[in-house]
Amino acid sequence: MKFGALLQQEARSDWAAHYVNYKRAKGRIKEKADVNQYKTFIMEECNRVESFYRLTLEKSKQETEALTALMKESGSVELMVNRSWKYTEDVGDLYDFGRLNYDGVRKSLKKYDKVFADKQPNLQAGYFEELKQQYRFFNFREELKDLLFQCATFWNEDADQLQLKGLNAQEIRKQLPSSFPLAAQIVDQKKLPSADETEAEDSDEDKDKEQSRTSSPEGTAGSEDQKDRQFERDYTKQRSQAEWNTFLADYQKLNTVLKRLAEVAGNNTAGFTNPAGLSLTVSDHPAAAYGALPEVEWEGRKVKEDDWFKMVDGEMEAISKVTDAEVSRVRSGLVSLRDKCEQWSKKTKDKKEEQTGKRATMMLQQLGALESEAKQLGSDFLSLEKFVNLNFQAFEKLLKNHDRLLPNTPCHQFYMSKLRNQGWIRNDFSDVFVTLSDCHSLLRQDDSGTANTDAKQDFVRNTKKYWVPTEHVSSVKHLILQHLPVFKMGAGVGDAQLVNSVYFDNRQMQLYHGRMDKTPGAIALRLRWYGAEVKTVYVERKTHLDAWTGNVSVKERFELDAELVVSFLNGGYTVNDYADEMRRQGRKEVDIQAACKLFSQVARAIESKQLGPTVRTQYMRTAFQIPFDASVRISLDTNLCMVREDCCGYASTITERWRRDERMPLKACEATHFPHAVLEVKLQGDVENPPQWVKDLLESGWCTEVYKFSKFIHGSSVLLTELVMAAPYWIDDVSIRASVNASAPTHVAGGKRGNTVAFPGNRQDDESSSITFTEHVAGSKPPKPERGESGDEQEEERDEEHPLLGRMRPTGAQKGAR
């Protein structure tokens, strides 16, 4: 990790403008600034850093005096605990601010000396010493030692305070709790190196670039063997880590045996089966005959291909046992921790207990220990997920190698199906995060807000959407739940709930194009329900209004019983019937009038625009929110898929079904599966200055903002190519290319496709959201190209063309439609 990336990762985002501009410092070197110009630039950077450092230091000293006085008096223990925690965060961050800027200036001068070594500027040895005498932030360790010590006294009993006397500032800093500051969490979970560890990598940067420039085209092309060797090297590095050394699958051993079997097999007909048929009285190739199965010596015994498969099975079984044991340990640890957190929370809020600074210190000490335990259990679970992913990648690579090296006995498809059905891959462990969320919520002492039962929800908030790669989903969840609890929407033990939405439009896709063009007053209509069973359906309307006009976009909804949906759509269930039903339920008259107004407007829109079911979206939603507090709301949607629903006709003609029958199969081009999770962050109030942890989350590198991303627009553009006239900008992104092409008509997807896909339906697991195709079987004839086309031309079209989208380009995120 180079220092520039380390600085960006560890810097506190609301202080970002006050750190040394290391990137600009390197830019000045590339511009070949002379010594005096570079000194002037460095001095300007130091002045900016120094100004902020002194101001923040003075505020911290004032807070130290106020908090010390508060701890000596009788008062609310709960207030003292919360205020001490915030103070500890700020002082710790100021220490890190000094450390990062110290290293940033030093490394900038060192790099200048290295690039212009022939001129012997000697900035690091000479000029750096002058700066250290001139600016106080270079002496941050000594200046902050007293403040750090005072922080530590808030978190330690008197007996422990004596042990802090002999420690230096860096050692005291390590004594302070650091689980709440999110930047520290990101560094810990990504295993970023310390500033000192970046020295070697920075010094080797030029060497790496030189090697990259001198590499031959053949070396960079990457044959299968080269890719295999690279994967084996990377995997071996992971095995060298203490936590993986014993339990990771032995990829090197399995791959070596496989290659030796392939060498023995050569180009003979090992495993050949007569296509004409079999005879029960004719034995397969006897030992020592031509065409016999390959056999090699390994560790003193003879090994055949069947023995290799047994070795793979043995590795899978061993990994399953390790995973089960680790999950059980983490689960039991979290149950015990939750009990301790509940006891701590009750004691902290108990007004009958002694309300003194001494007791506040005792509760802070317990808080630090509980937070540390929660952080460790969360990190253990993330390490387990990394362990599972590494093993999965190893097995997948091995199976691909097998089919490449021994093509007459293909096994990839069968074993991948077996692998995905292993408990350590298929099982849902999200209850771990639910319990962990409960623990953090108790330690934060979250207070619920007031429920809002209004049907109308004005969008007085800032909403942004992000794509999160699957491998980062658990890490993102772990970071969020330390600040917001998982919002439990049902009685299940998992952290997510199944959500289905059927969107309405007409054959001209009028609503789709209105949303694409952001036309003022453009609406989206959908029927939404939660969970596997369809009991209550929410009829929702979203109306787009331009913010510059002073208006705000609005989402409104009312609910219907599932059996009344068909009658509502075809006009049999009237607004008067709905009003009578609400009165029987005892609703307020003002709520009845508002709901009936929306009921009538939606019914008129469906009739006048000839709307009908068009596209369904389905996903598992994990919501993070303090109950009834909408200041910060975050949702994370996983296993996202879209399905064509334009098989029921116009709403007014529907007499039986208003959505697809989940029991019936789909054609492959009628469903698309989105490869990323979708993170949605909604802020109310001062949206320009969100909480620090939200800034750090969005700058963590684990999520990519996609401006105005819409599930409805994406599903319609991919599945209804014959109807839509424009596609959203993100459709060109290379990371979703495979999923878009997989749902295209047969001449785009290519190959021999199966006729159906499994409908995601009501199953809440990964397997329910995977399209199944008939793969090309080794030994069978490939599909013939169309007349007038060569195989190469067909292959190019299959990979690159789409009937509406054209050639897919890795253009990344843009704004606007094509």
Short mmCIF file of C-alpha atoms in Angstrom, two decimals, residues 289-754:
data_model
loop_
_atom_site.label_atom_id
_atom_site.label_comp_id
_atom_site.label_asym_id
_atom_site.label_seq_id
_atom_site.Cartn_x
_atom_site.Cartn_y
_atom_site.Cartn_z
CA ALA A 289 -3.30 -51.43 -21.84
CA TYR A 290 -3.28 -48.51 -24.24
CA GLY A 291 -5.88 -45.96 -23.15
CA ALA A 292 -5.79 -46.95 -19.47
CA LEU A 293 -6.64 -44.22 -16.95
CA PRO A 294 -3.57 -42.16 -15.99
CA GLU A 295 -1.76 -43.11 -12.79
CA VAL A 296 1.09 -41.35 -10.96
CA GLU A 297 3.20 -41.82 -7.84
CA TRP A 298 2.44 -39.35 -5.05
CA GLU A 299 3.73 -39.51 -1.50
CA GLY A 300 4.65 -43.17 -1.81
CA ARG A 301 1.38 -44.41 -3.28
CA LYS A 302 -0.25 -44.70 -6.68
CA VAL A 303 -2.86 -42.08 -7.46
CA LYS A 304 -5.48 -42.16 -10.22
CA GLU A 305 -8.03 -39.60 -11.27
CA ASP A 306 -10.63 -41.15 -8.96
CA ASP A 307 -8.20 -40.70 -6.05
CA TRP A 308 -7.84 -37.03 -7.01
CA PHE A 309 -11.59 -36.58 -6.73
CA LYS A 310 -11.49 -38.24 -3.30
CA MET A 311 -8.79 -35.78 -2.25
CA VAL A 312 -11.04 -32.89 -3.35
CA ASP A 313 -13.97 -34.35 -1.41
CA GLY A 314 -11.78 -34.72 1.67
CA GLU A 315 -10.71 -31.07 1.49
CA MET A 316 -14.35 -29.97 1.17
CA GLU A 317 -15.35 -32.01 4.21
CA ALA A 318 -12.49 -30.64 6.31
CA ILE A 319 -13.38 -27.05 5.42
CA SER A 320 -17.01 -27.72 6.30
CA LYS A 321 -16.03 -28.87 9.80
CA VAL A 322 -13.79 -25.86 10.39
CA THR A 323 -16.49 -23.44 9.22
CA ASP A 324 -19.21 -25.01 11.36
CA ALA A 325 -17.01 -24.92 14.45
CA GLU A 326 -16.02 -21.28 13.92
CA VAL A 327 -19.60 -20.13 13.28
CA SER A 328 -20.75 -21.90 16.45
CA ARG A 329 -18.00 -20.19 18.44
CA VAL A 330 -18.87 -16.72 17.11
CA ARG A 331 -22.59 -17.26 17.67
CA SER A 332 -22.18 -18.41 21.26
CA GLY A 333 -19.76 -15.55 21.93
CA LEU A 334 -22.27 -13.01 20.62
CA VAL A 335 -25.13 -14.42 22.71
CA SER A 336 -23.00 -14.06 25.82
CA LEU A 337 -21.89 -10.57 24.76
CA ARG A 338 -25.47 -9.42 24.20
CA ASP A 339 -26.37 -10.41 27.76
CA LYS A 340 -23.43 -8.41 29.10
CA CYS A 341 -24.35 -5.41 26.92
CA GLU A 342 -27.93 -5.47 28.22
CA GLN A 343 -26.70 -5.47 31.81
CA TRP A 344 -24.29 -2.60 31.07
CA SER A 345 -27.01 -0.53 29.40
CA LYS A 346 -29.40 -0.98 32.32
CA LYS A 347 -26.75 -0.01 34.86
CA THR A 348 -25.71 3.07 32.88
CA LYS A 349 -29.30 4.37 32.65
CA ASP A 350 -30.20 3.49 36.24
CA LYS A 351 -30.75 6.82 38.02
CA LYS A 352 -30.85 5.07 41.40
CA GLU A 353 -27.16 4.23 41.14
CA GLU A 354 -24.41 6.63 42.20
CA GLN A 355 -24.11 9.49 39.67
CA THR A 356 -20.42 10.40 40.03
CA GLY A 357 -17.37 10.72 37.85
CA LYS A 358 -15.81 7.68 39.50
CA ARG A 359 -18.75 5.51 38.50
CA ALA A 360 -18.70 7.03 35.00
CA THR A 361 -15.05 5.97 34.70
CA MET A 362 -15.99 2.45 35.75
CA MET A 363 -18.79 2.30 33.14
CA LEU A 364 -16.44 3.69 30.47
CA GLN A 365 -13.91 1.01 31.25
CA GLN A 366 -16.60 -1.65 30.85
CA LEU A 367 -17.78 0.00 27.63
CA GLY A 368 -14.28 -0.13 26.17
CA ALA A 369 -13.97 -3.83 27.01
CA LEU A 370 -17.39 -4.66 25.53
CA GLU A 371 -16.73 -2.66 22.36
CA SER A 372 -13.40 -4.40 21.94
CA GLU A 373 -15.05 -7.82 22.31
CA ALA A 374 -17.78 -6.89 19.80
CA LYS A 375 -15.19 -5.66 17.31
CA GLN A 376 -13.17 -8.85 17.67
CA LEU A 377 -16.16 -11.13 17.10
CA GLY A 378 -17.18 -9.10 14.05
CA SER A 379 -13.64 -9.27 12.67
CA ASP A 380 -13.55 -13.02 13.31
CA PHE A 381 -16.69 -13.48 11.24
CA LEU A 382 -15.28 -11.40 8.37
CA SER A 383 -12.09 -13.46 8.52
CA LEU A 384 -14.22 -16.59 8.26
CA GLU A 385 -15.94 -15.18 5.18
CA LYS A 386 -12.55 -14.49 3.63
CA PHE A 387 -11.56 -18.07 4.46
CA VAL A 388 -14.68 -19.40 2.71
CA ASN A 389 -14.12 -17.21 -0.36
CA LEU A 390 -10.50 -18.27 -0.72
CA ASN A 391 -11.45 -21.93 -0.59
CA PHE A 392 -14.28 -21.44 -3.06
CA GLN A 393 -11.93 -19.72 -5.51
CA ALA A 394 -9.38 -22.51 -5.09
CA PHE A 395 -11.90 -25.28 -5.80
CA GLU A 396 -13.35 -23.43 -8.79
CA LYS A 397 -9.88 -22.93 -10.26
CA LEU A 398 -8.97 -26.57 -9.69
CA LEU A 399 -12.12 -27.81 -11.42
CA LYS A 400 -11.52 -25.54 -14.41
CA ASN A 401 -7.94 -26.80 -14.61
CA HIS A 402 -9.20 -30.38 -14.51
CA ASP A 403 -11.51 -29.90 -17.48
CA ARG A 404 -8.76 -28.09 -19.39
CA LEU A 405 -6.07 -30.68 -18.69
CA LEU A 406 -8.28 -33.79 -18.81
CA PRO A 407 -11.04 -32.80 -21.26
CA ASN A 408 -12.36 -36.34 -21.78
CA THR A 409 -13.71 -36.52 -18.21
CA PRO A 410 -15.30 -33.10 -17.56
CA CYS A 411 -16.38 -32.48 -13.97
CA HIS A 412 -16.65 -28.72 -13.53
CA GLN A 413 -20.41 -28.41 -13.84
CA PHE A 414 -21.18 -31.33 -11.53
CA TYR A 415 -18.68 -30.41 -8.85
CA MET A 416 -19.59 -26.71 -8.86
CA SER A 417 -23.19 -27.72 -8.20
CA LYS A 418 -21.97 -29.93 -5.38
CA LEU A 419 -19.74 -27.15 -4.06
CA ARG A 420 -22.56 -24.60 -4.00
CA ASN A 421 -24.66 -27.02 -1.98
CA GLN A 422 -22.04 -27.30 0.75
CA GLY A 423 -23.34 -26.00 4.08
CA TRP A 424 -20.45 -23.56 4.45
CA ILE A 425 -21.53 -21.85 1.22
CA ARG A 426 -25.30 -22.30 1.10
CA ASN A 427 -26.28 -21.66 4.72
CA ASP A 428 -27.47 -18.24 5.86
CA PHE A 429 -25.30 -16.82 8.65
CA SER A 430 -26.87 -13.35 8.68
CA ASP A 431 -28.21 -13.91 12.21
CA VAL A 432 -24.65 -13.26 13.36
CA PHE A 433 -24.92 -9.65 12.19
CA VAL A 434 -28.36 -9.26 13.77
CA THR A 435 -26.98 -10.21 17.19
CA LEU A 436 -23.88 -8.07 16.65
CA SER A 437 -26.14 -5.16 15.71
CA ASP A 438 -28.08 -5.61 18.95
CA CYS A 439 -24.84 -5.43 20.94
CA HIS A 440 -23.66 -2.19 19.29
CA SER A 441 -27.14 -0.66 19.63
CA LEU A 442 -27.16 -1.36 23.37
CA LEU A 443 -23.71 0.16 23.79
CA ARG A 444 -24.70 3.23 21.77
CA GLN A 445 -27.91 3.44 23.84
CA ASP A 446 -30.05 4.11 20.77
CA ASP A 447 -33.37 5.82 21.44
CA SER A 448 -36.35 5.28 19.15
CA GLY A 449 -38.12 8.20 17.54
CA THR A 450 -41.83 8.64 16.95
CA ALA A 451 -43.71 6.55 14.41
CA ASN A 452 -44.98 8.34 11.27
CA THR A 453 -48.16 6.76 9.98
CA ASP A 454 -48.82 9.28 7.19
CA ALA A 455 -49.34 7.78 3.76
CA LYS A 456 -47.56 10.70 2.12
CA GLN A 457 -43.76 10.86 2.40
CA ASP A 458 -42.08 13.98 1.04
CA PHE A 459 -38.50 13.37 -0.11
CA VAL A 460 -37.00 16.07 2.15
CA ARG A 461 -33.77 14.16 2.06
CA ASN A 462 -30.69 13.48 0.03
CA THR A 463 -30.72 10.03 -1.56
CA LYS A 464 -27.75 8.39 -3.26
CA LYS A 465 -27.30 4.88 -4.57
CA TYR A 466 -24.15 2.79 -4.81
CA TRP A 467 -23.11 -0.54 -6.25
CA VAL A 468 -21.38 -2.87 -3.79
CA PRO A 469 -19.47 -5.91 -5.13
CA THR A 470 -20.58 -9.13 -3.46
CA GLU A 471 -17.22 -9.69 -1.80
CA HIS A 472 -17.60 -6.42 0.13
CA VAL A 473 -21.20 -6.86 1.30
CA SER A 474 -20.39 -8.31 4.72
CA SER A 475 -17.71 -5.70 5.40
CA VAL A 476 -20.14 -2.90 4.53
CA LYS A 477 -22.80 -4.43 6.80
CA HIS A 478 -20.31 -4.71 9.65
CA LEU A 479 -19.30 -1.07 9.37
CA ILE A 480 -22.87 0.23 9.22
CA LEU A 481 -24.24 -1.78 12.15
CA GLN A 482 -21.65 -0.21 14.45
CA HIS A 483 -23.54 3.06 14.00
CA LEU A 484 -27.08 2.06 13.01
CA PRO A 485 -29.00 -1.03 14.15
CA VAL A 486 -30.42 -3.57 11.73
CA PHE A 487 -34.08 -2.62 11.33
CA LYS A 488 -35.98 -5.82 12.04
CA MET A 489 -38.95 -6.08 9.70
CA GLY A 490 -40.17 -9.51 10.73
CA ALA A 491 -39.91 -12.32 13.22
CA GLY A 492 -37.15 -14.14 11.33
CA VAL A 493 -33.63 -14.48 12.67
CA GLY A 494 -31.91 -13.24 9.49
CA ASP A 495 -30.97 -9.65 8.74
CA ALA A 496 -32.86 -9.37 5.42
CA GLN A 497 -36.41 -9.55 4.12
CA LEU A 498 -37.69 -10.57 0.70
CA VAL A 499 -39.17 -7.62 -1.23
CA ASN A 500 -41.18 -7.89 -4.47
CA SER A 501 -42.36 -4.94 -6.58
CA VAL A 502 -44.42 -5.14 -9.79
CA TYR A 503 -44.07 -1.96 -11.85
CA PHE A 504 -46.78 -0.77 -14.24
CA ASP A 505 -46.39 0.78 -17.67
CA ASN A 506 -47.97 0.63 -21.15
CA ARG A 507 -46.70 -0.68 -24.48
CA GLN A 508 -45.23 2.74 -25.28
CA MET A 509 -43.27 2.57 -22.00
CA GLN A 510 -44.56 6.05 -21.19
CA LEU A 511 -43.70 5.92 -17.49
CA TYR A 512 -40.24 4.46 -18.22
CA HIS A 513 -39.32 7.24 -20.64
CA GLY A 514 -40.75 9.88 -18.30
CA ARG A 515 -38.50 8.66 -15.51
CA MET A 516 -35.53 8.41 -17.89
CA ASP A 517 -36.00 12.01 -19.06
CA LYS A 518 -36.74 13.25 -15.50
CA THR A 519 -39.86 14.98 -16.81
CA PRO A 520 -41.48 17.15 -14.10
CA GLY A 521 -44.50 15.27 -12.79
CA ALA A 522 -43.27 11.91 -14.14
CA ILE A 523 -44.65 9.06 -12.07
CA ALA A 524 -43.79 5.47 -11.26
CA LEU A 525 -46.51 3.03 -10.14
CA ARG A 526 -45.83 -0.25 -8.41
CA LEU A 527 -47.44 -2.93 -6.27
CA ARG A 528 -45.12 -4.02 -3.46
CA TRP A 529 -45.27 -6.78 -0.88
CA TYR A 530 -42.88 -8.09 1.74
CA GLY A 531 -42.00 -11.67 2.61
CA ALA A 532 -42.70 -14.96 0.88
CA GLU A 533 -46.50 -14.85 1.29
CA VAL A 534 -48.59 -12.22 -0.49
CA LYS A 535 -51.01 -10.96 2.16
CA THR A 536 -50.86 -7.17 2.17
CA VAL A 537 -50.01 -5.31 -1.03
CA TYR A 538 -48.90 -1.67 -1.02
CA VAL A 539 -49.95 0.44 -4.00
CA GLU A 540 -47.23 3.09 -4.36
CA ARG A 541 -46.83 6.15 -6.54
CA LYS A 542 -43.60 8.12 -6.85
CA THR A 543 -43.79 11.57 -8.44
CA HIS A 544 -40.69 13.37 -9.72
CA LEU A 545 -40.53 17.14 -9.19
CA ASP A 546 -37.57 19.41 -9.99
CA ALA A 547 -35.78 20.58 -6.86
CA TRP A 548 -34.85 23.94 -8.42
CA THR A 549 -38.54 24.89 -8.46
CA GLY A 550 -38.69 24.64 -4.68
CA ASN A 551 -40.78 21.47 -4.81
CA VAL A 552 -39.80 18.07 -3.51
CA SER A 553 -40.41 14.62 -4.97
CA VAL A 554 -43.09 12.63 -3.23
CA LYS A 555 -43.75 8.96 -2.54
CA GLU A 556 -47.32 8.05 -1.55
CA ARG A 557 -48.96 4.72 -0.90
CA PHE A 558 -52.00 2.91 0.41
CA GLU A 559 -52.49 -0.74 1.25
CA LEU A 560 -54.82 -3.42 -0.06
CA ASP A 561 -55.51 -6.99 0.89
CA ALA A 562 -53.98 -9.29 -1.72
CA GLU A 563 -57.34 -10.76 -2.76
CA LEU A 564 -58.62 -7.25 -3.63
CA VAL A 565 -55.84 -6.35 -6.07
CA VAL A 566 -57.52 -7.81 -9.17
CA SER A 567 -60.80 -6.05 -8.34
CA PHE A 568 -58.95 -2.77 -7.83
CA LEU A 569 -57.17 -3.04 -11.18
CA ASN A 570 -60.27 -3.86 -13.24
CA GLY A 571 -62.46 -1.32 -11.44
CA GLY A 572 -64.62 -3.73 -9.47
CA TYR A 573 -63.35 -2.45 -6.12
CA THR A 574 -64.27 1.24 -5.92
CA VAL A 575 -63.07 4.12 -3.80
CA ASN A 576 -66.31 4.02 -1.82
CA ASP A 577 -65.70 0.39 -0.94
CA TYR A 578 -62.21 1.33 0.20
CA ALA A 579 -63.45 4.23 2.33
CA ASP A 580 -66.04 2.00 4.03
CA GLU A 581 -63.35 -0.57 4.83
CA MET A 582 -61.10 2.07 6.41
CA ARG A 583 -63.94 3.37 8.55
CA ARG A 584 -64.63 -0.15 9.78
CA GLN A 585 -60.97 -0.31 10.83
CA GLY A 586 -61.39 2.87 12.87
CA ARG A 587 -59.06 5.08 10.80
CA LYS A 588 -59.07 8.86 11.22
CA GLU A 589 -61.20 10.77 8.74
CA VAL A 590 -58.26 12.89 7.58
CA ASP A 591 -56.29 9.72 6.77
CA ILE A 592 -59.29 8.25 4.97
CA GLN A 593 -59.65 11.31 2.75
CA ALA A 594 -55.96 11.37 1.86
CA ALA A 595 -55.91 7.63 1.06
CA CYS A 596 -59.09 7.83 -1.01
CA LYS A 597 -57.69 10.73 -3.01
CA LEU A 598 -54.60 8.71 -3.86
CA PHE A 599 -56.77 5.64 -4.59
CA SER A 600 -58.80 7.59 -7.15
CA GLN A 601 -55.76 9.20 -8.79
CA VAL A 602 -53.95 5.90 -9.22
CA ALA A 603 -57.08 4.21 -10.59
CA ARG A 604 -57.56 7.02 -13.15
CA ALA A 605 -53.91 6.86 -14.21
CA ILE A 606 -54.13 3.10 -14.78
CA GLU A 607 -57.26 3.48 -16.87
CA SER A 608 -56.31 6.57 -18.88
CA LYS A 609 -52.77 5.46 -19.69
CA GLN A 610 -53.78 1.80 -20.23
CA LEU A 611 -51.18 0.60 -17.75
CA GLY A 612 -50.47 -3.00 -16.89
CA PRO A 613 -47.87 -5.10 -15.08
CA THR A 614 -44.55 -4.72 -16.88
CA VAL A 615 -41.50 -5.60 -14.79
CA ARG A 616 -41.01 -7.18 -11.38
CA THR A 617 -38.01 -6.52 -9.13
CA GLN A 618 -37.09 -8.91 -6.35
CA TYR A 619 -34.33 -8.72 -3.76
CA MET A 620 -33.38 -9.33 -0.15
CA ARG A 621 -33.32 -6.02 1.75
CA THR A 622 -31.29 -5.32 4.88
CA ALA A 623 -32.33 -2.00 6.43
CA PHE A 624 -30.33 0.01 8.96
CA GLN A 625 -32.22 2.61 10.95
CA ILE A 626 -32.97 3.65 14.50
CA PRO A 627 -36.72 2.91 14.74
CA PHE A 628 -38.81 5.90 13.60
CA ASP A 629 -35.71 8.11 13.27
CA ALA A 630 -35.25 9.03 9.59
CA SER A 631 -32.20 11.30 9.96
CA VAL A 632 -29.98 8.55 8.52
CA ARG A 633 -31.48 5.55 6.76
CA ILE A 634 -29.49 2.95 4.87
CA SER A 635 -30.69 -0.06 2.92
CA LEU A 636 -28.67 -2.80 1.25
CA ASP A 637 -30.37 -4.90 -1.44
CA THR A 638 -28.79 -8.24 -2.38
CA ASN A 639 -29.76 -11.11 -4.72
CA LEU A 640 -31.39 -8.55 -7.01
CA CYS A 641 -33.24 -9.84 -10.06
CA MET A 642 -35.80 -8.47 -12.51
CA VAL A 643 -38.52 -10.43 -14.35
CA ARG A 644 -40.81 -9.56 -17.26
CA GLU A 645 -44.41 -9.22 -16.12
CA ASP A 646 -46.04 -8.06 -19.35
CA CYS A 647 -47.92 -11.33 -19.75
CA CYS A 648 -51.09 -10.34 -17.90
CA GLY A 649 -52.33 -7.64 -20.27
CA TYR A 650 -53.73 -4.23 -19.40
CA ALA A 651 -54.87 -3.82 -15.84
CA SER A 652 -58.50 -3.21 -16.82
CA THR A 653 -58.66 -6.59 -18.60
CA ILE A 654 -57.17 -8.63 -15.74
CA THR A 655 -59.65 -11.12 -14.29
CA GLU A 656 -57.45 -13.72 -12.60
CA ARG A 657 -53.73 -13.10 -12.09
CA TRP A 658 -52.01 -9.72 -11.78
CA ARG A 659 -48.51 -11.19 -11.61
CA ARG A 660 -46.68 -14.23 -12.93
CA ASP A 661 -47.25 -17.61 -11.34
CA GLU A 662 -44.00 -18.28 -9.46
CA ARG A 663 -44.44 -22.03 -10.05
CA MET A 664 -44.16 -21.67 -13.81
CA PRO A 665 -40.75 -21.61 -15.51
CA LEU A 666 -39.38 -18.61 -17.36
CA LYS A 667 -37.47 -18.24 -20.58
CA ALA A 668 -33.90 -17.13 -20.06
CA CYS A 669 -34.56 -13.79 -21.77
CA GLU A 670 -37.43 -13.05 -19.36
CA ALA A 671 -35.24 -12.61 -16.27
CA THR A 672 -32.00 -10.81 -15.47
CA HIS A 673 -29.88 -11.06 -12.35
CA PHE A 674 -27.91 -8.04 -11.18
CA PRO A 675 -24.33 -8.93 -10.15
CA HIS A 676 -23.90 -6.28 -7.40
CA ALA A 677 -25.66 -5.34 -4.22
CA VAL A 678 -27.33 -1.91 -4.19
CA LEU A 679 -26.64 0.41 -1.26
CA GLU A 680 -29.03 3.33 -0.74
CA VAL A 681 -28.18 6.12 1.70
CA LYS A 682 -30.93 8.56 2.70
CA LEU A 683 -30.14 11.64 4.78
CA GLN A 684 -32.44 14.23 6.32
CA GLY A 685 -31.63 17.58 7.90
CA ASP A 686 -28.18 18.98 7.15
CA VAL A 687 -27.46 16.73 4.18
CA GLU A 688 -24.31 18.70 3.29
CA ASN A 689 -22.66 17.65 6.56
CA PRO A 690 -23.63 14.04 7.26
CA PRO A 691 -22.18 12.17 10.24
CA GLN A 692 -18.48 11.43 10.01
CA TRP A 693 -18.99 7.67 9.82
CA VAL A 694 -21.27 8.06 6.77
CA LYS A 695 -18.55 10.03 4.95
CA ASP A 696 -15.97 7.41 5.82
CA LEU A 697 -18.23 4.59 4.63
CA LEU A 698 -18.85 6.20 1.25
CA GLU A 699 -15.13 6.90 0.81
CA SER A 700 -14.05 3.43 1.90
CA GLY A 701 -13.62 2.20 -1.69
CA TRP A 702 -16.13 -0.61 -1.15
CA CYS A 703 -19.00 1.09 -2.95
CA THR A 704 -19.31 3.03 -6.21
CA GLU A 705 -21.88 5.78 -6.61
CA VAL A 706 -24.22 5.32 -9.58
CA TYR A 707 -26.16 8.52 -10.10
CA LYS A 708 -29.96 8.01 -10.09
CA PHE A 709 -29.73 4.23 -10.46
CA SER A 710 -33.18 2.65 -10.79
CA LYS A 711 -34.09 -1.03 -10.60
CA PHE A 712 -37.20 -0.42 -12.70
CA ILE A 713 -35.25 1.37 -15.43
CA HIS A 714 -32.51 -1.25 -15.45
CA GLY A 715 -34.91 -4.19 -15.64
CA SER A 716 -36.99 -2.57 -18.38
CA SER A 717 -33.99 -1.62 -20.52
CA VAL A 718 -32.52 -5.13 -20.34
CA LEU A 719 -35.68 -7.22 -20.68
CA LEU A 720 -37.94 -5.05 -22.86
CA THR A 721 -35.48 -4.17 -25.62
CA GLU A 722 -38.21 -4.19 -28.26
CA LEU A 723 -40.17 -1.48 -26.42
CA VAL A 724 -37.71 1.01 -24.91
CA MET A 725 -36.21 3.78 -27.01
CA ALA A 726 -33.26 4.68 -24.77
CA ALA A 727 -31.04 2.92 -22.26
CA PRO A 728 -29.56 4.28 -19.01
CA TYR A 729 -25.89 5.31 -18.96
CA TRP A 730 -24.79 2.58 -16.52
CA ILE A 731 -25.77 -0.18 -18.95
CA ASP A 732 -22.32 0.19 -20.55
CA ASP A 733 -20.47 -0.67 -17.35
CA VAL A 734 -18.16 -3.64 -17.89
CA SER A 735 -18.98 -5.14 -14.48
CA ILE A 736 -22.60 -5.87 -15.49
CA ARG A 737 -21.92 -6.86 -19.11
CA ALA A 738 -22.25 -10.60 -18.52
CA SER A 739 -25.59 -10.29 -16.75
CA VAL A 740 -27.01 -8.01 -19.47
CA ASN A 741 -25.93 -10.29 -22.31
CA ALA A 742 -27.15 -13.40 -20.48
CA SER A 743 -30.71 -12.08 -20.67
CA ALA A 744 -30.51 -11.01 -24.30
CA PRO A 745 -32.13 -12.97 -27.15
CA THR A 746 -30.49 -16.25 -28.20
CA HIS A 747 -28.39 -14.80 -31.03
CA VAL A 748 -26.71 -12.49 -28.48
CA ALA A 749 -26.12 -14.93 -25.66
CA GLY A 750 -24.99 -17.60 -28.12
CA GLY A 751 -24.43 -21.26 -27.59
CA LYS A 752 -27.08 -23.86 -26.87
CA ARG A 753 -29.42 -22.32 -24.35
CA GLY A 754 -31.89 -24.01 -22.14
#
